[in-house]
mmCIF file of C-alpha atoms in Angstrom:
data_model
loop_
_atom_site.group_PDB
_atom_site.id
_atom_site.type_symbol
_atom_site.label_atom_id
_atom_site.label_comp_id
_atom_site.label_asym_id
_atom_site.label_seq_id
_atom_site.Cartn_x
_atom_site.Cartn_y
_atom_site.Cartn_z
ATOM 1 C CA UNK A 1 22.697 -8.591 -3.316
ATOM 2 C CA UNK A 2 20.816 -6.309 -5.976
ATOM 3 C CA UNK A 3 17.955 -4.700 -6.498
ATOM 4 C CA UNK A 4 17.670 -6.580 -9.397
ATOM 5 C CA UNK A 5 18.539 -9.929 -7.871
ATOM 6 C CA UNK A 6 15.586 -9.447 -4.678
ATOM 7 C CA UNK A 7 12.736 -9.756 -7.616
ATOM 8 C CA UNK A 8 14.431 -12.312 -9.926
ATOM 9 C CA UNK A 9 14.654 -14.642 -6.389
ATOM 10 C CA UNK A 10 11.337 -15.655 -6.609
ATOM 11 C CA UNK A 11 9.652 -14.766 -9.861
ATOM 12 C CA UNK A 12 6.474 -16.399 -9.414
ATOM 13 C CA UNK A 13 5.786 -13.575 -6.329
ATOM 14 C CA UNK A 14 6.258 -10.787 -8.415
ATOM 15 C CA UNK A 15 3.615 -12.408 -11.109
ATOM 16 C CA UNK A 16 0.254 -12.867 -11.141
ATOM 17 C CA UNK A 17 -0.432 -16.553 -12.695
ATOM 18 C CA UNK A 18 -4.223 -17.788 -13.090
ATOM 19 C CA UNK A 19 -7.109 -15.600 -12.458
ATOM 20 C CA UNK A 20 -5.083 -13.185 -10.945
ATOM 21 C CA UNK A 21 -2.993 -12.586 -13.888
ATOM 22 C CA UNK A 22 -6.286 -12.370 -16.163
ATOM 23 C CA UNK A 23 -7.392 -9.868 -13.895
ATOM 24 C CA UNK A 24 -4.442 -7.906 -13.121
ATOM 25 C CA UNK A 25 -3.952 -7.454 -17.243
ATOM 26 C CA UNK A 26 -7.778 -6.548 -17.622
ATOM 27 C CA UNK A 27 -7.561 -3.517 -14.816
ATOM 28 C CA UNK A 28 -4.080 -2.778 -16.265
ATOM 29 C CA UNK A 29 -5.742 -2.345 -19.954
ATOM 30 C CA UNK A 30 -7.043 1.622 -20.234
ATOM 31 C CA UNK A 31 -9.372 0.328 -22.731
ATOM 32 C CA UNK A 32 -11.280 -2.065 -20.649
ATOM 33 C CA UNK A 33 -15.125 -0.785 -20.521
ATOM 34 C CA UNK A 34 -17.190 -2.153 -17.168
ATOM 35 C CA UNK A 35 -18.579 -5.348 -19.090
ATOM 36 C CA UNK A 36 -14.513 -6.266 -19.337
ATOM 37 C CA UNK A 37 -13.714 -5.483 -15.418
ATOM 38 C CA UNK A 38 -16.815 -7.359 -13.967
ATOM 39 C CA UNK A 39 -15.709 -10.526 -16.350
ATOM 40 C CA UNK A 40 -12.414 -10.329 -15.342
ATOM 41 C CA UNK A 41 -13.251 -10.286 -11.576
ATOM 42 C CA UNK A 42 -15.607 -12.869 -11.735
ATOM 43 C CA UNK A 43 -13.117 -15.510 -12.757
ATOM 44 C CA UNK A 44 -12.400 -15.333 -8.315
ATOM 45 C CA UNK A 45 -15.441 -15.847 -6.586
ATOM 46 C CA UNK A 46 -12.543 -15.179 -3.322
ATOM 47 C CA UNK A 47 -11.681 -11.301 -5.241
ATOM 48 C CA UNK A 48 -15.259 -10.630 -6.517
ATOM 49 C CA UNK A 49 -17.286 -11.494 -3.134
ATOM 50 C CA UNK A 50 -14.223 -9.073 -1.277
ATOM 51 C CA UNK A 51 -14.398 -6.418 -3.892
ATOM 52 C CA UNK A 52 -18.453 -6.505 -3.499
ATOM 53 C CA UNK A 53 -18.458 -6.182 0.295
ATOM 54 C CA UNK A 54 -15.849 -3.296 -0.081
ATOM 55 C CA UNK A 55 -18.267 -1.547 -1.895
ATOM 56 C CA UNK A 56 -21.088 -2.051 0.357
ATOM 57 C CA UNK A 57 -18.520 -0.623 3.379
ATOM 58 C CA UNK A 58 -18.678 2.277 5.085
ATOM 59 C CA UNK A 59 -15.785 3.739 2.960
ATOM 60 C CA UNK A 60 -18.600 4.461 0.558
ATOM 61 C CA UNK A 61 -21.911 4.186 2.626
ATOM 62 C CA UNK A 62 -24.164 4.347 -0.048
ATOM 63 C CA UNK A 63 -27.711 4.187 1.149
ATOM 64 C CA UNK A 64 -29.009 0.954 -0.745
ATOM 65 C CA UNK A 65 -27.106 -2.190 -1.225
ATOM 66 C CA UNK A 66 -24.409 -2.919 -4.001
ATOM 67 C CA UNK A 67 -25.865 -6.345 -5.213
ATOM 68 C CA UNK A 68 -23.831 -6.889 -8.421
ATOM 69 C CA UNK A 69 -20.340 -6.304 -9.591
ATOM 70 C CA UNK A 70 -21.723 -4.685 -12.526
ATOM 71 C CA UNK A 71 -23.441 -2.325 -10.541
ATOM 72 C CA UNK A 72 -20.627 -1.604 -8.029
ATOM 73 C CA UNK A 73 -18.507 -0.448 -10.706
ATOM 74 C CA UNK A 74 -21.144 1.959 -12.481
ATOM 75 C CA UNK A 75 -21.369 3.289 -9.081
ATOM 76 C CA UNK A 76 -18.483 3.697 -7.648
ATOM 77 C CA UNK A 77 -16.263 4.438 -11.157
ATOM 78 C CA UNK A 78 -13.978 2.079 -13.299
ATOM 79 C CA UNK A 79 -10.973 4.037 -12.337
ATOM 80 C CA UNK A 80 -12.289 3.555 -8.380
ATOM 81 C CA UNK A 81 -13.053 0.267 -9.152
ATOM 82 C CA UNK A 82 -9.880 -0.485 -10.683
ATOM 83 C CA UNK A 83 -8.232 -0.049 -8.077
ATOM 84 C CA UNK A 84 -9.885 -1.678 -5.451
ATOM 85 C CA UNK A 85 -9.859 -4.619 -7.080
ATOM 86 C CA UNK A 86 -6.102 -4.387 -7.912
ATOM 87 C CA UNK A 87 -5.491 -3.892 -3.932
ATOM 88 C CA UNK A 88 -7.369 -6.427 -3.082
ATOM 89 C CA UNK A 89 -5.504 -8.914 -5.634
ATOM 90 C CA UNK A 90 -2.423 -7.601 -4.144
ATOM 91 C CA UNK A 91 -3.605 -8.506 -0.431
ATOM 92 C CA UNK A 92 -4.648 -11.866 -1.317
ATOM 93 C CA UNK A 93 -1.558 -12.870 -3.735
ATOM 94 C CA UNK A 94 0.843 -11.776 -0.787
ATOM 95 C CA UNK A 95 -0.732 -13.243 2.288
ATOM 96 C CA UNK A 96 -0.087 -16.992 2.122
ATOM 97 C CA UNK A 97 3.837 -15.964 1.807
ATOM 98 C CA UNK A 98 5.527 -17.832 4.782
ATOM 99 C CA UNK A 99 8.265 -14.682 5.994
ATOM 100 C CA UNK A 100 10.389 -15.850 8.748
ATOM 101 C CA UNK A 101 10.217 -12.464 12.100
ATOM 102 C CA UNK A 102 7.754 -11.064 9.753
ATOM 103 C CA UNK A 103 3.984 -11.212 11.745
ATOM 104 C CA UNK A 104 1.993 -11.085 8.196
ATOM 105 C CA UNK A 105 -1.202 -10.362 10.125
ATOM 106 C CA UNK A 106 0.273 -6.783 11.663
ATOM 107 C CA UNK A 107 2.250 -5.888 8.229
ATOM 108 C CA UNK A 108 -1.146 -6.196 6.691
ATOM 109 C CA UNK A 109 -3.108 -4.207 9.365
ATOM 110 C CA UNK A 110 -0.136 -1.605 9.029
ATOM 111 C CA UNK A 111 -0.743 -1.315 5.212
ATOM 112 C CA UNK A 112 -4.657 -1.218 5.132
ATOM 113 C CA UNK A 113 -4.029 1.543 8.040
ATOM 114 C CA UNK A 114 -1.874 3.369 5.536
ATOM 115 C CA UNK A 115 -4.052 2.875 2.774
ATOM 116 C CA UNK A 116 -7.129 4.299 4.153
ATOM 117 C CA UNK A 117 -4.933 7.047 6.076
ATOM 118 C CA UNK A 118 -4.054 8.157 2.669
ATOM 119 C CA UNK A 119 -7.397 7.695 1.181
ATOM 120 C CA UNK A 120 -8.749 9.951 4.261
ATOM 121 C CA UNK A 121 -6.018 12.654 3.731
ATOM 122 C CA UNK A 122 -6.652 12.689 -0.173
ATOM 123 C CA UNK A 123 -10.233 13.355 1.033
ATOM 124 C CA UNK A 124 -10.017 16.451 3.005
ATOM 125 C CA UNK A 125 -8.258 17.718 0.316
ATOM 126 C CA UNK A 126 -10.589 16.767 -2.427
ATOM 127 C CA UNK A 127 -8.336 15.464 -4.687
ATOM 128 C CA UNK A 128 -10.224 13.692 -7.473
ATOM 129 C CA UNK A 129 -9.484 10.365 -7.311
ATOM 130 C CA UNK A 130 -8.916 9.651 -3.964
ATOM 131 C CA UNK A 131 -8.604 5.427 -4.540
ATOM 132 C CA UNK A 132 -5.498 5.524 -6.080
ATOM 133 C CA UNK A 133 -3.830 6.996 -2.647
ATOM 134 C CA UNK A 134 -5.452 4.246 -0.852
ATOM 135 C CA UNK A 135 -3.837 1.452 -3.499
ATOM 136 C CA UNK A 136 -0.712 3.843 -2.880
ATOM 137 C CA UNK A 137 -0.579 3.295 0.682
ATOM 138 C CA UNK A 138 -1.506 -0.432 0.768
ATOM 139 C CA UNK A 139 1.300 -1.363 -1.714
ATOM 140 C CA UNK A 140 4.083 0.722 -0.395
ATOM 141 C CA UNK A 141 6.137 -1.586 1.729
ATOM 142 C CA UNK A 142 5.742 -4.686 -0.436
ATOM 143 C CA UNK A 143 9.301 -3.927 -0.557
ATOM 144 C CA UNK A 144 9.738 -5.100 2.944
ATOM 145 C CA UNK A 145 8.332 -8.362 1.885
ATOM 146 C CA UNK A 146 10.600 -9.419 -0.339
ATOM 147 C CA UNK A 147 13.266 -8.081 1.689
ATOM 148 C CA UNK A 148 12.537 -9.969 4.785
ATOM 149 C CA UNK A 149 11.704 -12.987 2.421
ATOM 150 C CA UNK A 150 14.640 -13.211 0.612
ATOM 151 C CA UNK A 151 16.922 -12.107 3.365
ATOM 152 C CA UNK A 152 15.418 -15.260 5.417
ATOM 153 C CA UNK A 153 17.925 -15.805 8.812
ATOM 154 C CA UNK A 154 20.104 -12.818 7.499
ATOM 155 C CA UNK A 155 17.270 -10.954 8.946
ATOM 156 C CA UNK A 156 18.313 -10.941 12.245
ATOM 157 C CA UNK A 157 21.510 -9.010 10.975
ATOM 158 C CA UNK A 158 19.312 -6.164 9.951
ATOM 159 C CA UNK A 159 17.479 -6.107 13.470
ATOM 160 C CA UNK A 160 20.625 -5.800 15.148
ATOM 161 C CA UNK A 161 22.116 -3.492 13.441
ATOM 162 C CA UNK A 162 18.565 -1.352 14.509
ATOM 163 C CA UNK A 163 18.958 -1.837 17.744
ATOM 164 C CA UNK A 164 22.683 -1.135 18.627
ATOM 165 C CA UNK A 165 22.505 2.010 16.112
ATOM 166 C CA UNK A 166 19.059 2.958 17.532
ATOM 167 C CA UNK A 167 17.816 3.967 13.931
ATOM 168 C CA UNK A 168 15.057 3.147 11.928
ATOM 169 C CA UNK A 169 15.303 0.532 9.708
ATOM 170 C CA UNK A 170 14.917 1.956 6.701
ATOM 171 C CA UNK A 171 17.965 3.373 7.561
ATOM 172 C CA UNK A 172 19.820 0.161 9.350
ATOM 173 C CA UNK A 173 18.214 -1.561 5.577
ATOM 174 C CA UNK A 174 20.502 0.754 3.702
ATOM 175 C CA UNK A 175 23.656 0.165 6.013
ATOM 176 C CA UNK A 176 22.941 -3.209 5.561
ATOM 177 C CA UNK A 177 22.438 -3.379 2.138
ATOM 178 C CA UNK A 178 23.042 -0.205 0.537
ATOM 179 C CA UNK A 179 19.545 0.348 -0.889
ATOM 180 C CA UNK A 180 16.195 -0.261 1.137
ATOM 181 C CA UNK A 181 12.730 -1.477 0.827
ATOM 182 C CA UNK A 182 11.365 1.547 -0.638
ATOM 183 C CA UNK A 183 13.987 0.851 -4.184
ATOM 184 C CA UNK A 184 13.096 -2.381 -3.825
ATOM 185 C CA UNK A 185 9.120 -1.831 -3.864
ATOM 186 C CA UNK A 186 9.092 1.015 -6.155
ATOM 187 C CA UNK A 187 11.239 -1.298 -9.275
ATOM 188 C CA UNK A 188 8.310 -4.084 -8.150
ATOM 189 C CA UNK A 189 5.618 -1.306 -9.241
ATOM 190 C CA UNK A 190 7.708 -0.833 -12.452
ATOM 191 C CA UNK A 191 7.949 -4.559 -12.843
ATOM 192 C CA UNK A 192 4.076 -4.155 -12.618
ATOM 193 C CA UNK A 193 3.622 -1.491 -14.766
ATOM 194 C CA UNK A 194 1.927 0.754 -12.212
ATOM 195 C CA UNK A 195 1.378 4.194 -12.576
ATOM 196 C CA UNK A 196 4.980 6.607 -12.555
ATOM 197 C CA UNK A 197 3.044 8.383 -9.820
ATOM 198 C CA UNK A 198 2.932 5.059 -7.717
ATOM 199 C CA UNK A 199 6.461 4.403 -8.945
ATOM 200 C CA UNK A 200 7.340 7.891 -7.114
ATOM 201 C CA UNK A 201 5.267 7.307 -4.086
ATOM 202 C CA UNK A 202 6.723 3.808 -3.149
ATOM 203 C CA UNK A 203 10.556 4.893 -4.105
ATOM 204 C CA UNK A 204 10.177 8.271 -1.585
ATOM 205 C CA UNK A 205 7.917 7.355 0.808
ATOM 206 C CA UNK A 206 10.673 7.741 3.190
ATOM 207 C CA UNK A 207 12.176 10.357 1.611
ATOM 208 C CA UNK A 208 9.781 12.627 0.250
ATOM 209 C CA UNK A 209 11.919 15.737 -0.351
ATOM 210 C CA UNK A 210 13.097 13.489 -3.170
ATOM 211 C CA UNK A 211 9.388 13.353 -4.761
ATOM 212 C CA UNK A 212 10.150 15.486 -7.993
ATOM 213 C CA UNK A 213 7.094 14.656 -10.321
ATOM 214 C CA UNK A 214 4.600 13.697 -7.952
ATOM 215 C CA UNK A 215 5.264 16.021 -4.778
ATOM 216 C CA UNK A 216 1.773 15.637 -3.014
ATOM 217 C CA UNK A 217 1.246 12.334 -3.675
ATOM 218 C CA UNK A 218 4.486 11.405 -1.736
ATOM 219 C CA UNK A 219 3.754 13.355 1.433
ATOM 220 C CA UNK A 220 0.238 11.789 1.584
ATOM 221 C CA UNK A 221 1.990 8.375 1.901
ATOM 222 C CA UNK A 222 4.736 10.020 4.005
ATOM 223 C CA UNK A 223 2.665 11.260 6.684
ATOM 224 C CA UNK A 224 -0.136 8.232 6.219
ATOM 225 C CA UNK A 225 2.670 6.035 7.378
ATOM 226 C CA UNK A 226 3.958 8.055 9.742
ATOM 227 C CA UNK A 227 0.284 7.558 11.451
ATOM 228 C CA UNK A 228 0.194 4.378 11.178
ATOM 229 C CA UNK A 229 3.102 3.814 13.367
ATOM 230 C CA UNK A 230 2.573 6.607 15.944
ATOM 231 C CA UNK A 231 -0.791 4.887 16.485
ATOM 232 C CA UNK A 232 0.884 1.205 16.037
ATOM 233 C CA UNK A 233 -1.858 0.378 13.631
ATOM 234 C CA UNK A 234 -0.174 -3.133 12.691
ATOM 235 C CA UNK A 235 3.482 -2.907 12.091
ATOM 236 C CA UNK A 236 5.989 -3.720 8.723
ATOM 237 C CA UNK A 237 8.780 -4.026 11.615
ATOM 238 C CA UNK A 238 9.504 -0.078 11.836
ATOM 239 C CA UNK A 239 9.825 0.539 15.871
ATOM 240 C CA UNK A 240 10.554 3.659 15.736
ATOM 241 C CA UNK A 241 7.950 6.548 13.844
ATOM 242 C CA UNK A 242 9.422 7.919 10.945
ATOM 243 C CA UNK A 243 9.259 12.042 11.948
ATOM 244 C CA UNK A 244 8.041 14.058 9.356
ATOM 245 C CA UNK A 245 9.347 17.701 8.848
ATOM 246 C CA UNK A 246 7.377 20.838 8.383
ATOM 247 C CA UNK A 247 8.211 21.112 4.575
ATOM 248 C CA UNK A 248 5.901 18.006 3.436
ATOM 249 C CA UNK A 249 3.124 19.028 5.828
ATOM 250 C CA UNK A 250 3.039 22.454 3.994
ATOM 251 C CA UNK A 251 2.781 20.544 0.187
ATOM 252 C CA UNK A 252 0.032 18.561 1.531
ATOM 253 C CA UNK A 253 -1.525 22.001 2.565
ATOM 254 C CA UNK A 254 -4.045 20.502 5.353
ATOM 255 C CA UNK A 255 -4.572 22.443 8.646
ATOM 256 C CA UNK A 256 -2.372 20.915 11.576
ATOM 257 C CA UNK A 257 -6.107 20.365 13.728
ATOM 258 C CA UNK A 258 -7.629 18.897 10.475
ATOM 259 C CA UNK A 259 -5.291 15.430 11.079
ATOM 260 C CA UNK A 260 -7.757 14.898 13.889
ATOM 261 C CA UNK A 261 -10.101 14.184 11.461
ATOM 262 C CA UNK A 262 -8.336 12.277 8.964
ATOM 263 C CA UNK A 263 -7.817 10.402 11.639
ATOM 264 C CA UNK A 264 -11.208 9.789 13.173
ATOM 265 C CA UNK A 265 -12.175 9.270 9.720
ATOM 266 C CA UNK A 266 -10.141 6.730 8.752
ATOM 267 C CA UNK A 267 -10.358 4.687 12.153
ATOM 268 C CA UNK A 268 -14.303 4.607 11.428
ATOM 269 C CA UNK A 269 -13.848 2.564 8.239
ATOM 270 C CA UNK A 270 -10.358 0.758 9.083
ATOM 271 C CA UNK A 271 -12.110 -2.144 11.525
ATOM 272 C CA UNK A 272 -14.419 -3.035 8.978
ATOM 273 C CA UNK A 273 -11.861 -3.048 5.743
ATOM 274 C CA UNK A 274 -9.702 -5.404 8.076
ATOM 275 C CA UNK A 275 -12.622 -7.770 8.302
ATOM 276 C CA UNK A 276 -13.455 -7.835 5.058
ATOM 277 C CA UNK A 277 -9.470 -8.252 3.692
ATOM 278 C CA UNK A 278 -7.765 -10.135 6.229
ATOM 279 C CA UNK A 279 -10.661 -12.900 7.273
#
């Protein structure tokens, strides 16, 4: 099987139809001024109560309450706002999906967990716009879902070719298969039209000595994931922790006792983002 073949399977999963597609082209059009987000997201009273109470988290903790889309999006930024809303489309759109081994509630808790992980490392190092590594880390193994999904009762093959090789199964996916998750998620961002540095960050998130054009924003999601599965924060069915070598801790250019932080940081705001996303 292709690439190619894993998204034309099911082409109404990697879509939008309804109010999801309306809003997915509004946040996709540069153009679009706040008036044109807040319409768009109030087509889903689901997406615009979610995207409201995200804004009133602590992940912002601004000292008076975020009553009106409107408002949340002067506040917070349309870029910001962008894409929050576009993760939290994602999250919704994906979670219904029936995946046969897959335990949707942990794959989800392992993606928020890389999501804000990546947010939290963007922060301590002040990058600019530090949502887009959170939308990053969310959306990086939607691969895996449409692997697992479209592999069906074949994926028991893949799992047992992990465990008599002992590898991780990014790996055992590419025995298997001959490409993995990652090529798999990163041509579903181009399907989508995300950004090339998104593109980069899904396609080398295992492999981030590959990251040409977007070095930094690779390792972020690298060693975000990495985390995540040191400190089992959900699971996409990795067993194993992906080890990380010296080389992308040096582009990231954070202190070795400043993880402790990131860390601390982003468990203080990961309980509440999984109660607001996954209820």
């Amino acid at each position: 099987m292709t690439v190619d073949e894993f998204l034309a399977t099911d082409d109404a999963l990697c879509s939008f139809s309804g109010s999801y597609n309306t809003i997915f082209i509004r946040l996709s059009d540069p153009t679009a001024n706040v008036a044109a987000i807040t319409e768009a997201v109030e087509l889903d009273p689901t997406i615009a109560a979610k995207t409201l109470k995200v804004a009133n988290s602590s992940l912002y903790g601004f000292p008076e309450p975020i009553d009106t889309l409107h408002r949340a999006v002067s506040i917070i930024g349309l870029q910001q706002m962008r894409q929050i809303v576009m993760s939290t489309v994602v999250i919704e759109h994906f979670r219904g999906v029936p995946v046969i081994g897959v335990d949707m509630e942990s794959f989800w808790r392992h993606s928020l967990a890389v999501g804000v992980l990546s947010r939290s490392i963007a922060r301590f190092r002040r990058e600019a716009n530090i949502e887009r590594l959170y939308l990053y880390g969310i959306m990086h193994d939607l691969g895996r879902l449409l692997m697992f999904l479209h592999l069906s009762s074949r994926t028991e093959e893949l799992i047992n070719i992990r465990e008599r090789e002992r590898m991780l199964l990014f790996e055992a996916e590419t025995e298997f298969l001959g490409f993995d998750h990652a090529t798999i998620g990163a041509e579903l961002m181009e399907h989508w039209n995300m950004s090339p540095a998104q593109v980069e960050a899904t396609r080398f998130h295992h492999a981030p000595r590959d990251a040409q054009a977007f070095p930094v924003e690779t390792a972020i999601v690298h060693v975000a994931d990495s985390i995540a599965n040191a400190l089992r924060l959900g699971s996409s069915g990795e067993r194993f922790v992906p080890p990380v070598e010296a080389e992308t801790f040096d582009r990231i250019g954070l202190e070795m006792e400043t993880y402790e932080a990131v860390i601390g940081d982003a468990r203080k705001q990961l309980g509440q983002m999984q109660a607001i996303l996954l209820d």
